[in-house]
Coordinates of C-alpha atoms and ligand atoms in Angstrom, one line a residue:
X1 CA -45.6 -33.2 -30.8
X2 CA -45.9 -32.2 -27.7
X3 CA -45.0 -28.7 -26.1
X4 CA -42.2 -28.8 -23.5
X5 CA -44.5 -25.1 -22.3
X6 CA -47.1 -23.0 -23.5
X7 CA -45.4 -19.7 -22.3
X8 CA -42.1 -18.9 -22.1
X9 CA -41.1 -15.2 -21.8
X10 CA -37.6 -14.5 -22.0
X11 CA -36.5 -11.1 -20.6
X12 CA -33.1 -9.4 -22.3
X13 CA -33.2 -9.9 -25.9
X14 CA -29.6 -9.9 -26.5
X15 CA -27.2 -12.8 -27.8
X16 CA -28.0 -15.3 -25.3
X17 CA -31.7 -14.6 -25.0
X18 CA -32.2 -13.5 -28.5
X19 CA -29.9 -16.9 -29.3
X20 CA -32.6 -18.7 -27.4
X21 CA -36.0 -17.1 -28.7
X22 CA -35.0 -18.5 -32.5
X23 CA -34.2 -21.4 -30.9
X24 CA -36.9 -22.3 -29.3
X25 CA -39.4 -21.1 -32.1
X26 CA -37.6 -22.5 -34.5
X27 CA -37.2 -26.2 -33.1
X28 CA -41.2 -25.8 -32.4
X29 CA -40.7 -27.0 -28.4
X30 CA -43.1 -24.3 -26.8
X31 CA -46.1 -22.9 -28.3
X32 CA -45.3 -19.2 -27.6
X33 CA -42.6 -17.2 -27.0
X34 CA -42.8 -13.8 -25.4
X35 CA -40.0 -11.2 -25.5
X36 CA -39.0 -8.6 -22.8
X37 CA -36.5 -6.0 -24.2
X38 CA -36.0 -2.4 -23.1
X39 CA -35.6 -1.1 -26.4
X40 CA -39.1 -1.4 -28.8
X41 CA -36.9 -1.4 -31.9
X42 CA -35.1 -4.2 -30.6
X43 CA -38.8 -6.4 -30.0
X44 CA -39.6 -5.2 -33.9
X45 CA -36.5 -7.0 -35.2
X46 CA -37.4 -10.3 -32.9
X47 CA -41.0 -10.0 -34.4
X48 CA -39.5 -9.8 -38.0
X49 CA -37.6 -12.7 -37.5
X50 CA -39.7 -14.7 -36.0
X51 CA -37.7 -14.7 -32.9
X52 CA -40.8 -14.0 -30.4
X53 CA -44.9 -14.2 -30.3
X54 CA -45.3 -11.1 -28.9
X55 CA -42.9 -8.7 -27.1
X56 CA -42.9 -6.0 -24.7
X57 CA -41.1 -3.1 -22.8
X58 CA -43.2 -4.2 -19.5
X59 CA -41.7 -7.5 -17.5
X60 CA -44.5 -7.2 -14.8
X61 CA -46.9 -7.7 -17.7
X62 CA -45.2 -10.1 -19.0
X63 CA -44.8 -12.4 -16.1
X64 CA -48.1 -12.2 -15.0
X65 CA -49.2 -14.8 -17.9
X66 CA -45.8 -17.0 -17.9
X67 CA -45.4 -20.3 -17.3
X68 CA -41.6 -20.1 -17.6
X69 CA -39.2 -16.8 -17.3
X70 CA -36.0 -16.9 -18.8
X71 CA -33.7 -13.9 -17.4
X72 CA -30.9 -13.3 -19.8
X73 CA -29.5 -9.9 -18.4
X74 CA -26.5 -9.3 -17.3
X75 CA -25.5 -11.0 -13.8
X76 CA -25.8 -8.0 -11.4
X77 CA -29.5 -7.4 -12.5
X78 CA -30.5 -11.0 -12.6
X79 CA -31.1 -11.2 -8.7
X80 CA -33.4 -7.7 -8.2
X81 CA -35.2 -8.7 -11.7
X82 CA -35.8 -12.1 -10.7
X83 CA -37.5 -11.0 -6.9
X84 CA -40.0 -8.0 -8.5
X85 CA -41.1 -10.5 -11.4
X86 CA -41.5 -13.5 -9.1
X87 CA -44.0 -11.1 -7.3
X88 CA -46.2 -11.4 -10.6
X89 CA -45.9 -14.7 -11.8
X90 CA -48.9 -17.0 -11.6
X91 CA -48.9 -20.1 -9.1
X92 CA -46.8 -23.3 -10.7
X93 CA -44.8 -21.0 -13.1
X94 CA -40.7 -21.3 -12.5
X95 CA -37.7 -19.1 -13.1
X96 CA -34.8 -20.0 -14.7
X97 CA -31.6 -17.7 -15.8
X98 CA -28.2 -18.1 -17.9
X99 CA -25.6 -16.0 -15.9
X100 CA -22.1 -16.5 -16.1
X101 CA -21.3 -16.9 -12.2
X102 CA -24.2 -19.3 -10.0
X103 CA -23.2 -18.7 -6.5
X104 CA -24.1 -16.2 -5.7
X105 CA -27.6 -15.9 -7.7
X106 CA -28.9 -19.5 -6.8
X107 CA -27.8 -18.1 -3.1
X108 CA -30.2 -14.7 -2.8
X109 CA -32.8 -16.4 -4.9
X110 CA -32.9 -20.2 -2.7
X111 CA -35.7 -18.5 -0.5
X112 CA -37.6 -15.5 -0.6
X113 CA -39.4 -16.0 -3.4
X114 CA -43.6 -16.3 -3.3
X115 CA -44.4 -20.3 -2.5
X116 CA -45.4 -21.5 -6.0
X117 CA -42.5 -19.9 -8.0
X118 CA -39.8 -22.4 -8.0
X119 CA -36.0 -20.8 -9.4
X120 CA -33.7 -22.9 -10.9
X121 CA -30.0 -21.5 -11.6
X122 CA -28.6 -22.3 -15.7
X123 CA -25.4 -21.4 -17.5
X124 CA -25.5 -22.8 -21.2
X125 CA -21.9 -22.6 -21.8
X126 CA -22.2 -21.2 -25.3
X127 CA -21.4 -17.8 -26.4
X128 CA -19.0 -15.5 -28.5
X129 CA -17.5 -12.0 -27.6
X130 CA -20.1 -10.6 -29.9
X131 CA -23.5 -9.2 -28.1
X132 CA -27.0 -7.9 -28.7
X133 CA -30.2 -9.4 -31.1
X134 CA -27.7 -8.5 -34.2
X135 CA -25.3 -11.1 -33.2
X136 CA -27.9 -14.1 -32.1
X137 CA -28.0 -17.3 -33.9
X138 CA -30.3 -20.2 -33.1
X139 CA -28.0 -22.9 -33.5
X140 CA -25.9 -20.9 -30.9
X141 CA -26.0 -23.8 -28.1
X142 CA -25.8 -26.9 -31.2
X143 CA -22.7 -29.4 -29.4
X144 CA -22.6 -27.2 -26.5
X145 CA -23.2 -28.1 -22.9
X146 CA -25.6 -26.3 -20.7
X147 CA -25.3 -26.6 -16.6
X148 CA -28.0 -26.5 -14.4
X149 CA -26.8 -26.2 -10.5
X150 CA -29.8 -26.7 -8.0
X151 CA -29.2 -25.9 -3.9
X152 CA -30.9 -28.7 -1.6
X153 CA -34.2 -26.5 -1.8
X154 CA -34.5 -26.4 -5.4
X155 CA -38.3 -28.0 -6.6
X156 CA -37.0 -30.8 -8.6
X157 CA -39.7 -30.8 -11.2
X158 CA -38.6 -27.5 -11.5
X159 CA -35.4 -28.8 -12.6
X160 CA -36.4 -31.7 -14.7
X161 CA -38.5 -29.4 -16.5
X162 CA -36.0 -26.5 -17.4
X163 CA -33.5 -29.6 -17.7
X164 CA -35.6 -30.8 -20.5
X165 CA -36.2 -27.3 -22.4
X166 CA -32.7 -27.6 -22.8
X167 CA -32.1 -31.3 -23.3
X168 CA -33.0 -30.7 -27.1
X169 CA -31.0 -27.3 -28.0
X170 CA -27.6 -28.5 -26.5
X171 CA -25.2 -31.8 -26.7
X172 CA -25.3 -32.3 -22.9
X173 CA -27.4 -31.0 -19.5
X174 CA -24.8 -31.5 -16.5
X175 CA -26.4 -30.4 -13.2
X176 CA -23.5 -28.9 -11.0
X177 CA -23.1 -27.5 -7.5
X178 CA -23.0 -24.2 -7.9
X179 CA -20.0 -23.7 -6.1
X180 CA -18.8 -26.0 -7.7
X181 CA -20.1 -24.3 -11.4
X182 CA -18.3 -21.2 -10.3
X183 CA -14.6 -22.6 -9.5
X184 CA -14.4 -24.4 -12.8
X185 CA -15.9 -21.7 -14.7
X186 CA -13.3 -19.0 -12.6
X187 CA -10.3 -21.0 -14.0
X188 CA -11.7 -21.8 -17.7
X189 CA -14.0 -19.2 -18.4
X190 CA -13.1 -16.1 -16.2
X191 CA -9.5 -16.4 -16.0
X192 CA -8.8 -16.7 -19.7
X193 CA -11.1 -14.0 -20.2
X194 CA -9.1 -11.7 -17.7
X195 CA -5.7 -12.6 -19.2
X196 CA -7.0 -11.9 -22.6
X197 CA -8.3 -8.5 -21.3
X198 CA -4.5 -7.8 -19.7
X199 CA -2.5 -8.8 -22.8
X200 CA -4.7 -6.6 -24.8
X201 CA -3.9 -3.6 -22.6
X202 CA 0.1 -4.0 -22.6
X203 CA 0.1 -5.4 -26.1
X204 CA 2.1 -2.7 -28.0
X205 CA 0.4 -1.5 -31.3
X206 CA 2.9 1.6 -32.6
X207 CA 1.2 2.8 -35.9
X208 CA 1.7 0.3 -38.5
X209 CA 1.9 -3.0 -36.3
X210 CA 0.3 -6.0 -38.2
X211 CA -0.8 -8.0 -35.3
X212 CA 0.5 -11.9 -36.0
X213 CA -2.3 -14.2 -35.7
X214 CA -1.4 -15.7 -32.7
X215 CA -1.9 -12.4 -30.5
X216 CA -5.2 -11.6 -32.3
X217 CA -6.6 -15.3 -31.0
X218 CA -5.5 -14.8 -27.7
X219 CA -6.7 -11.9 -27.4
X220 CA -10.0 -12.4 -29.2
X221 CA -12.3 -12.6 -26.0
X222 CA -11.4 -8.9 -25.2
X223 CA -13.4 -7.8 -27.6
X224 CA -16.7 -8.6 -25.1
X225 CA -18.7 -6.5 -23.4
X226 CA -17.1 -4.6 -20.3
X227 CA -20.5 -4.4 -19.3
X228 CA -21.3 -7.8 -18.8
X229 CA -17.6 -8.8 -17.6
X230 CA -16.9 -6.5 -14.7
X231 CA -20.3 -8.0 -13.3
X232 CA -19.2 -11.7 -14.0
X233 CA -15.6 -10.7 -12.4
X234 CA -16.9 -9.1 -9.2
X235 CA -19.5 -11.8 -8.9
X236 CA -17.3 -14.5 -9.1
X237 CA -14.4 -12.6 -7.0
X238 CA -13.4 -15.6 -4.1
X239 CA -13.2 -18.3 -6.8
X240 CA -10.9 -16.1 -9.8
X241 CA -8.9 -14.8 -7.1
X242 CA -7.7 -18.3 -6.1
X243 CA -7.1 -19.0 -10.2
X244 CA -5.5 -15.9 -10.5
X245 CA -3.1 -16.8 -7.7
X246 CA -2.6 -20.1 -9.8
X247 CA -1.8 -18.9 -12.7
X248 CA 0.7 -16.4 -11.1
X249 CA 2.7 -19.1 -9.5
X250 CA 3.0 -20.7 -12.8
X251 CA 4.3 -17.2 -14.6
X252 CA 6.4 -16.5 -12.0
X253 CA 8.2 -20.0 -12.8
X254 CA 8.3 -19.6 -15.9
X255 CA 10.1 -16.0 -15.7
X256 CA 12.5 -17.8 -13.4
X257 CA 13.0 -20.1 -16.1
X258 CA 13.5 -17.9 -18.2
X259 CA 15.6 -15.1 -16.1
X260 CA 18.2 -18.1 -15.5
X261 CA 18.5 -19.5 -19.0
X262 CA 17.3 -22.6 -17.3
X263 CA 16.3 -24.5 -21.2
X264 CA 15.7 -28.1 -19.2
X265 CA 13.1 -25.9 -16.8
X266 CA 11.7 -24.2 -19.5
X267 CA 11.1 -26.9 -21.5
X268 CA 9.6 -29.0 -19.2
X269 CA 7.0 -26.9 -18.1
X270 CA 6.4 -26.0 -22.0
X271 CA 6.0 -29.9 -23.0
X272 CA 3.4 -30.1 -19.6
X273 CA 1.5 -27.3 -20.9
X274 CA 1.5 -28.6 -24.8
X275 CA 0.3 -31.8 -23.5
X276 CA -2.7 -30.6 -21.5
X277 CA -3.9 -28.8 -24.5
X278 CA -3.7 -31.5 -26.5
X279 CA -5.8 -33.5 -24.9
X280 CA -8.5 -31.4 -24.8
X281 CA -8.3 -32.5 -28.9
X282 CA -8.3 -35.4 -28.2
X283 CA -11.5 -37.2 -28.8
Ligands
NAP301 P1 -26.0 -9.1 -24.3 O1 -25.9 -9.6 -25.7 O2 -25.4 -7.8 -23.9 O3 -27.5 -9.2 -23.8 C1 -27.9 -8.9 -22.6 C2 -29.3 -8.2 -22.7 O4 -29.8 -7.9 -21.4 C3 -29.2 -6.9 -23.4 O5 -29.3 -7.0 -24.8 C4 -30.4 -6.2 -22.9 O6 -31.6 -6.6 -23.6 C5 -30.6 -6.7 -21.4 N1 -30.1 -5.8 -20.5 C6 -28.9 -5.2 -20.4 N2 -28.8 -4.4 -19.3 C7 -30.0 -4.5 -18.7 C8 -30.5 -3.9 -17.5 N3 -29.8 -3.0 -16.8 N4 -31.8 -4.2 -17.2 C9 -32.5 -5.1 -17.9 N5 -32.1 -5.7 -19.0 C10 -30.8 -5.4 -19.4 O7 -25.3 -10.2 -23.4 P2 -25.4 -11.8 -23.4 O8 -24.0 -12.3 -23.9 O9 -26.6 -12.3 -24.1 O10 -25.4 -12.1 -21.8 C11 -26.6 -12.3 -21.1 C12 -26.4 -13.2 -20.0 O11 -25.9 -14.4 -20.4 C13 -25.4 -12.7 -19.0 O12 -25.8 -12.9 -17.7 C14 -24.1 -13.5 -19.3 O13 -23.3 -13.7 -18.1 C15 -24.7 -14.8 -19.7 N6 -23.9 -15.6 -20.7 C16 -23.2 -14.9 -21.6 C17 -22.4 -15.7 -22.5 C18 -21.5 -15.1 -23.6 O14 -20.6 -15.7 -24.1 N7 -21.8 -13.9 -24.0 C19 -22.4 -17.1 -22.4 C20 -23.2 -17.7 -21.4 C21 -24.0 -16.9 -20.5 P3 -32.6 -5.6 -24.2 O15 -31.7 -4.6 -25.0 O16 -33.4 -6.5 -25.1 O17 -33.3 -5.0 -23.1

């Protein structure tokens, strides 16, 4: 068969990235993979497990000889990454990322860049609270859904190619404005995450306190990385604000609700909300 590329160098060997090496190597769909990771002990363990080809502490080396460069940072160092290594990439190569938020990335990187190195935004929607090469797991992105959000400049065989590195590692490729990307992301992705992050601060837990089960789910996507959220919250600020305010209107009637002993209120709006997540069951 066929390789979909000869080189791929992924840079950020962490969940996603590490997630994406095995991947890759694993489903044999490019003939070499190189990894870029800051730590050496952390490109040992991707050698041992057959992760990467070859790895290195040096992205300038490493983009000099790649055909496709995968930044899997976190969000705020994508952009300044992305400009110094396009300065080193060969003619004909392309750059792709996976960042949370796509606005504001696709916008600095939509010009700028040498002529010949073609970027093209991603956001495999795949992932767990967990992070690092410990936690990656190359059937991470099985039944998931990656999106891929060009601008009007983006070289379209650019996109059909990083479209189709994907198209065999996930259930669906959707390519999404990425405006768009980041106002559906805000109120699925970011919000929840926020929320959960909140509750888990004014949750009580006085010595003793067996958490039930349902405040340990809700509150399960605190456990991720500060590091990688504050970035994906600031980046994405216009677009959660404007969930945020949604999903305040809807406390505050439920408090009202509530503050009134209005039951036929109360239950309404509880049936409304049962219903909408039900459907998302349903097949
Ligand atoms: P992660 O496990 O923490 O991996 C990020 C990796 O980036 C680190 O392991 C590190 O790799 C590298 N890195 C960190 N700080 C850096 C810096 N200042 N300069 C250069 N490299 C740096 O996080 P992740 O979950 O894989 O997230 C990576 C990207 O994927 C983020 O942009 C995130 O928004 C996006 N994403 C995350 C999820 C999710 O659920 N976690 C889902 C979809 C997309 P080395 O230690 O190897 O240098």
């Amino acid at each position: 068969m066929a390789f979909l590329f000869d080189r791929v160098t992924i840079v950020g060997l962490g969940l996603i990235g590490g997630s994406l090496a095995q991947a890759l190597k694993r489903r044999r769909l490019v003939r070499e993979v190189t990894g870029v990771s800051r730590s050496a002990s952390t490109i040992r363990q991707a050698l041992r497990r057959g992760a990467i080809d070859h790895g290195t502490t040096d992205p300038l080396r490493a983009a000099a000889r790649a055909e496709l460069i995968v930044l899997a940072t976190p969000v705020d160092v994508i952009v300044p990454l992305a400009r110094r290594l396009a300065r080193a990439m060969p003619p004909g190569s392309i750059l792709t990322d996976v960042g949370s938020t796509k606005a504001a990335i696709v916008g600095a990187l939509s010009s700028g860049l040498p002529p010949g190195v073609a970027f093209v935004g991603g956001h495999p929607i795949a992932g767990s609270q967990r992070r690092g090469f410990e936690a990656a797991d190359p059937r991470l992105f099985e039944g998931t859904t990656c999106i891929l959000t060009p601008e009007r400049r983006t070289d379209r065989q650019a996109l059909r190619r990083v479209a189709g590195l994907w198209h065999p590692l996930v259930d669906r490729v959707v390519i999404m404005d990425p405006r768009l990307h980041d106002r559906v992301l805000a109120a699925a992705s970011h919000l929840p995450h926020l929320i959960a992050y909140s509750l888990a601060r004014a949750g009580r837990s006085a010595g003793g306190w067996a958490a039930p089960r349902s405040y340990l789910d809700m509150t399960r996507i605190a456990q991720s990385d500060p590091e990688l959220w504050d970035d994906i919250f600031l980046s994405n600020r216009a677009a959660l604000l404007a969930a945020l305010a949604r999903f305040e209107r809807e406390l505050r009637r439920l408090r009202r609700a509530i503050a009134r002993g209005d039951r036929a209120a109360l239950v309404r709006r509880l049936r409304q909300a049962k219903a909408r997540r039900d459907a998302l069951e349903t097949p």
